Amino acid sequence: MTTAFRNKSNVLVGAPDIKAGGGALIGAANPEKASYPTDATTALPAALSMKPAGFISADGVTKTVETNTEEIKDWNGDVVVTLLTDQKTTLRVTFLESANGTVLKAVSPTGAVTVEADLVTVRDTADERPHISIAFEIKGAKDKKIRLFAPDAQVTNVGDVTYVRSGVIQYEAELVCYVDDDGVGLYTFIETIADADADAGEEDPGA
């Protein structure tokens, strides 16, 4: 009997699931645990108040896990144990919809954005940006769905915003994922789905 050491079905890509709110959704921070998603395919609970973040740049979303350690040495100077002193998970994403009120409220100081009918007003202040929850819906393969979910995230840095005729106005954001009561900052779900339900490869009807 031959043992398979490699499995192509485990090789995934990071394409957005455009049918799931465009692939990126922003909601209220610190939801109740009962409102957390528990898989990659069930619709996000209404209690999360998730709203589409719209178009995301071709760079997609990047997860970075930063860890710091401390080496404990013995009398002889040999390392006997390495301690994890702290860890931080961050996400980087570039929002392309610069007039999207949900996005503006996430990347701007708390209370700095007002949306009234056809008018959006943004005030640059020194206040902190709000805490949010954020989800990314991803098509890993024809039969695989991926969901990233951060229950408590905050935009801590926004790149320079350039207003030029040759490019779109965009917000390059870095978000810190704060841990919940279970010590988890980011949940990742990878789920296999039936072929009949798979829609990888379908074009965005709004494109």
Short mmCIF file of N, CA and C in Angstrom, two decimals, residues 46-112:
data_model
loop_
_atom_site.label_atom_id
_atom_site.label_comp_id
_atom_site.label_asym_id
_atom_site.label_seq_id
_atom_site.Cartn_x
_atom_site.Cartn_y
_atom_site.Cartn_z
N ALA A 46 -25.91 38.14 12.86
CA ALA A 46 -26.36 39.52 12.74
C ALA A 46 -25.88 40.37 13.92
N ALA A 47 -25.64 39.74 15.06
CA ALA A 47 -25.21 40.48 16.25
C ALA A 47 -23.85 41.14 16.05
N LEU A 48 -23.08 40.67 15.08
CA LEU A 48 -21.77 41.27 14.81
C LEU A 48 -21.89 42.60 14.06
N SER A 49 -23.07 42.85 13.48
CA SER A 49 -23.31 44.10 12.72
C SER A 49 -22.24 44.32 11.65
N MET A 50 -21.87 43.26 10.97
CA MET A 50 -20.82 43.34 9.95
C MET A 50 -21.31 44.09 8.70
N LYS A 51 -20.44 44.98 8.20
CA LYS A 51 -20.74 45.71 6.97
C LYS A 51 -19.57 45.56 6.01
N PRO A 52 -19.85 45.50 4.70
CA PRO A 52 -18.77 45.31 3.72
C PRO A 52 -17.76 46.45 3.71
N ALA A 53 -16.50 46.07 3.62
CA ALA A 53 -15.42 47.06 3.50
C ALA A 53 -15.11 47.37 2.04
N GLY A 54 -15.79 46.67 1.13
CA GLY A 54 -15.62 46.96 -0.29
C GLY A 54 -14.34 46.42 -0.89
N PHE A 55 -13.88 47.08 -1.94
CA PHE A 55 -12.70 46.62 -2.67
C PHE A 55 -11.45 46.69 -1.81
N ILE A 56 -10.66 45.62 -1.92
CA ILE A 56 -9.36 45.52 -1.26
C ILE A 56 -8.30 45.46 -2.36
N SER A 57 -7.12 46.01 -2.11
CA SER A 57 -6.07 46.02 -3.14
C SER A 57 -5.61 44.61 -3.48
N ALA A 58 -4.88 44.48 -4.59
CA ALA A 58 -4.38 43.19 -5.06
C ALA A 58 -3.42 42.53 -4.07
N ASP A 59 -2.91 43.28 -3.12
CA ASP A 59 -2.01 42.71 -2.11
C ASP A 59 -2.76 41.86 -1.09
N GLY A 60 -4.09 41.93 -1.10
CA GLY A 60 -4.88 41.12 -0.18
C GLY A 60 -4.67 41.51 1.27
N VAL A 61 -4.65 40.51 2.14
CA VAL A 61 -4.45 40.76 3.57
C VAL A 61 -3.22 39.97 4.02
N THR A 62 -2.40 40.61 4.83
CA THR A 62 -1.17 39.98 5.33
C THR A 62 -1.24 39.86 6.84
N LYS A 63 -1.02 38.64 7.33
CA LYS A 63 -0.97 38.40 8.78
C LYS A 63 0.48 38.30 9.22
N THR A 64 0.82 39.02 10.28
CA THR A 64 2.17 38.96 10.85
C THR A 64 2.06 38.63 12.33
N VAL A 65 2.82 37.64 12.76
CA VAL A 65 2.87 37.28 14.18
C VAL A 65 4.26 37.62 14.69
N GLU A 66 4.32 38.60 15.59
CA GLU A 66 5.59 39.02 16.16
C GLU A 66 5.74 38.41 17.55
N THR A 67 6.88 37.77 17.78
CA THR A 67 7.14 37.17 19.08
C THR A 67 8.48 37.66 19.63
N ASN A 68 8.54 37.81 20.94
CA ASN A 68 9.79 38.13 21.62
C ASN A 68 10.08 37.04 22.64
N THR A 69 11.33 36.65 22.71
CA THR A 69 11.72 35.58 23.61
C THR A 69 12.88 36.00 24.50
N GLU A 70 13.06 35.25 25.57
CA GLU A 70 14.18 35.48 26.48
C GLU A 70 14.87 34.14 26.75
N GLU A 71 16.17 34.10 26.55
CA GLU A 71 16.93 32.88 26.79
C GLU A 71 17.41 32.84 28.24
N ILE A 72 17.15 31.72 28.89
CA ILE A 72 17.60 31.50 30.25
C ILE A 72 18.83 30.59 30.20
N LYS A 73 19.93 31.08 30.74
CA LYS A 73 21.18 30.33 30.69
C LYS A 73 21.56 29.81 32.09
N ASP A 74 22.34 28.71 32.07
CA ASP A 74 22.82 28.17 33.34
C ASP A 74 24.17 28.78 33.71
N TRP A 75 24.72 28.28 34.77
CA TRP A 75 25.99 28.79 35.30
C TRP A 75 27.10 28.73 34.26
N ASN A 76 26.99 27.73 33.38
CA ASN A 76 28.02 27.53 32.36
C ASN A 76 27.81 28.39 31.13
N GLY A 77 26.72 29.13 31.10
CA GLY A 77 26.45 29.97 29.95
C GLY A 77 25.67 29.28 28.84
N ASP A 78 25.21 28.06 29.08
CA ASP A 78 24.43 27.32 28.09
C ASP A 78 22.95 27.68 28.21
N VAL A 79 22.25 27.76 27.07
CA VAL A 79 20.82 28.03 27.08
C VAL A 79 20.09 26.77 27.52
N VAL A 80 19.29 26.88 28.58
CA VAL A 80 18.56 25.73 29.08
C VAL A 80 17.06 25.81 28.78
N VAL A 81 16.57 27.03 28.55
CA VAL A 81 15.16 27.18 28.19
C VAL A 81 14.98 28.54 27.52
N THR A 82 14.06 28.60 26.58
CA THR A 82 13.72 29.85 25.91
C THR A 82 12.28 30.20 26.24
N LEU A 83 12.08 31.35 26.86
CA LEU A 83 10.75 31.77 27.29
C LEU A 83 10.13 32.73 26.28
N LEU A 84 8.86 32.54 26.00
CA LEU A 84 8.11 33.48 25.18
C LEU A 84 7.64 34.61 26.08
N THR A 85 8.15 35.81 25.85
CA THR A 85 7.80 36.93 26.73
C THR A 85 6.56 37.69 26.26
N ASP A 86 6.37 37.80 24.94
CA ASP A 86 5.16 38.44 24.45
C ASP A 86 4.95 38.10 22.98
N GLN A 87 3.73 38.26 22.53
CA GLN A 87 3.37 37.95 21.15
C GLN A 87 2.29 38.92 20.68
N LYS A 88 2.36 39.32 19.43
CA LYS A 88 1.38 40.25 18.87
C LYS A 88 1.04 39.83 17.44
N THR A 89 -0.26 39.81 17.13
CA THR A 89 -0.72 39.50 15.78
C THR A 89 -1.23 40.77 15.12
N THR A 90 -0.74 41.06 13.92
CA THR A 90 -1.19 42.23 13.18
C THR A 90 -1.66 41.82 11.80
N LEU A 91 -2.54 42.63 11.24
CA LEU A 91 -3.03 42.44 9.87
C LEU A 91 -2.74 43.71 9.09
N ARG A 92 -2.35 43.54 7.83
CA ARG A 92 -2.14 44.67 6.94
C ARG A 92 -3.04 44.51 5.73
N VAL A 93 -3.76 45.56 5.41
CA VAL A 93 -4.70 45.53 4.29
C VAL A 93 -4.85 46.94 3.74
N THR A 94 -5.06 47.04 2.44
CA THR A 94 -5.26 48.34 1.80
C THR A 94 -6.69 48.44 1.29
N PHE A 95 -7.44 49.37 1.86
CA PHE A 95 -8.83 49.60 1.46
C PHE A 95 -8.86 50.56 0.29
N LEU A 96 -9.58 50.18 -0.77
CA LEU A 96 -9.63 51.01 -1.98
C LEU A 96 -10.84 51.92 -2.03
N GLU A 97 -11.86 51.64 -1.22
CA GLU A 97 -13.07 52.47 -1.26
C GLU A 97 -12.94 53.62 -0.26
N SER A 98 -12.38 54.71 -0.73
CA SER A 98 -12.09 55.84 0.16
C SER A 98 -13.33 56.63 0.57
N ALA A 99 -14.48 56.35 -0.04
CA ALA A 99 -15.72 57.01 0.36
C ALA A 99 -16.65 56.08 1.12
N ASN A 100 -16.15 54.89 1.47
CA ASN A 100 -16.93 53.92 2.22
C ASN A 100 -16.96 54.34 3.70
N GLY A 101 -18.15 54.67 4.21
CA GLY A 101 -18.26 55.16 5.57
C GLY A 101 -17.76 54.17 6.61
N THR A 102 -18.00 52.88 6.38
CA THR A 102 -17.54 51.86 7.33
C THR A 102 -16.02 51.84 7.41
N VAL A 103 -15.37 51.93 6.26
CA VAL A 103 -13.92 51.96 6.22
C VAL A 103 -13.39 53.23 6.87
N LEU A 104 -13.98 54.36 6.52
CA LEU A 104 -13.52 55.64 7.07
C LEU A 104 -13.61 55.67 8.59
N LYS A 105 -14.66 55.10 9.13
CA LYS A 105 -14.82 55.09 10.59
C LYS A 105 -13.78 54.20 11.25
N ALA A 106 -13.31 53.17 10.54
CA ALA A 106 -12.31 52.26 11.09
C ALA A 106 -10.91 52.87 11.06
N VAL A 107 -10.59 53.63 10.00
CA VAL A 107 -9.23 54.17 9.85
C VAL A 107 -9.08 55.58 10.42
N SER A 108 -10.18 56.16 10.89
CA SER A 108 -10.15 57.53 11.42
C SER A 108 -10.36 57.52 12.93
N PRO A 109 -10.00 58.61 13.60
CA PRO A 109 -10.22 58.68 15.05
C PRO A 109 -11.69 58.49 15.41
N THR A 110 -11.92 57.99 16.60
CA THR A 110 -13.28 57.75 17.07
C THR A 110 -14.12 59.03 17.01
N GLY A 111 -15.29 58.92 16.39
CA GLY A 111 -16.19 60.06 16.30
C GLY A 111 -15.81 61.10 15.27
N ALA A 112 -14.77 60.82 14.46
CA ALA A 112 -14.29 61.83 13.50
C ALA A 112 -15.02 61.79 12.17
#
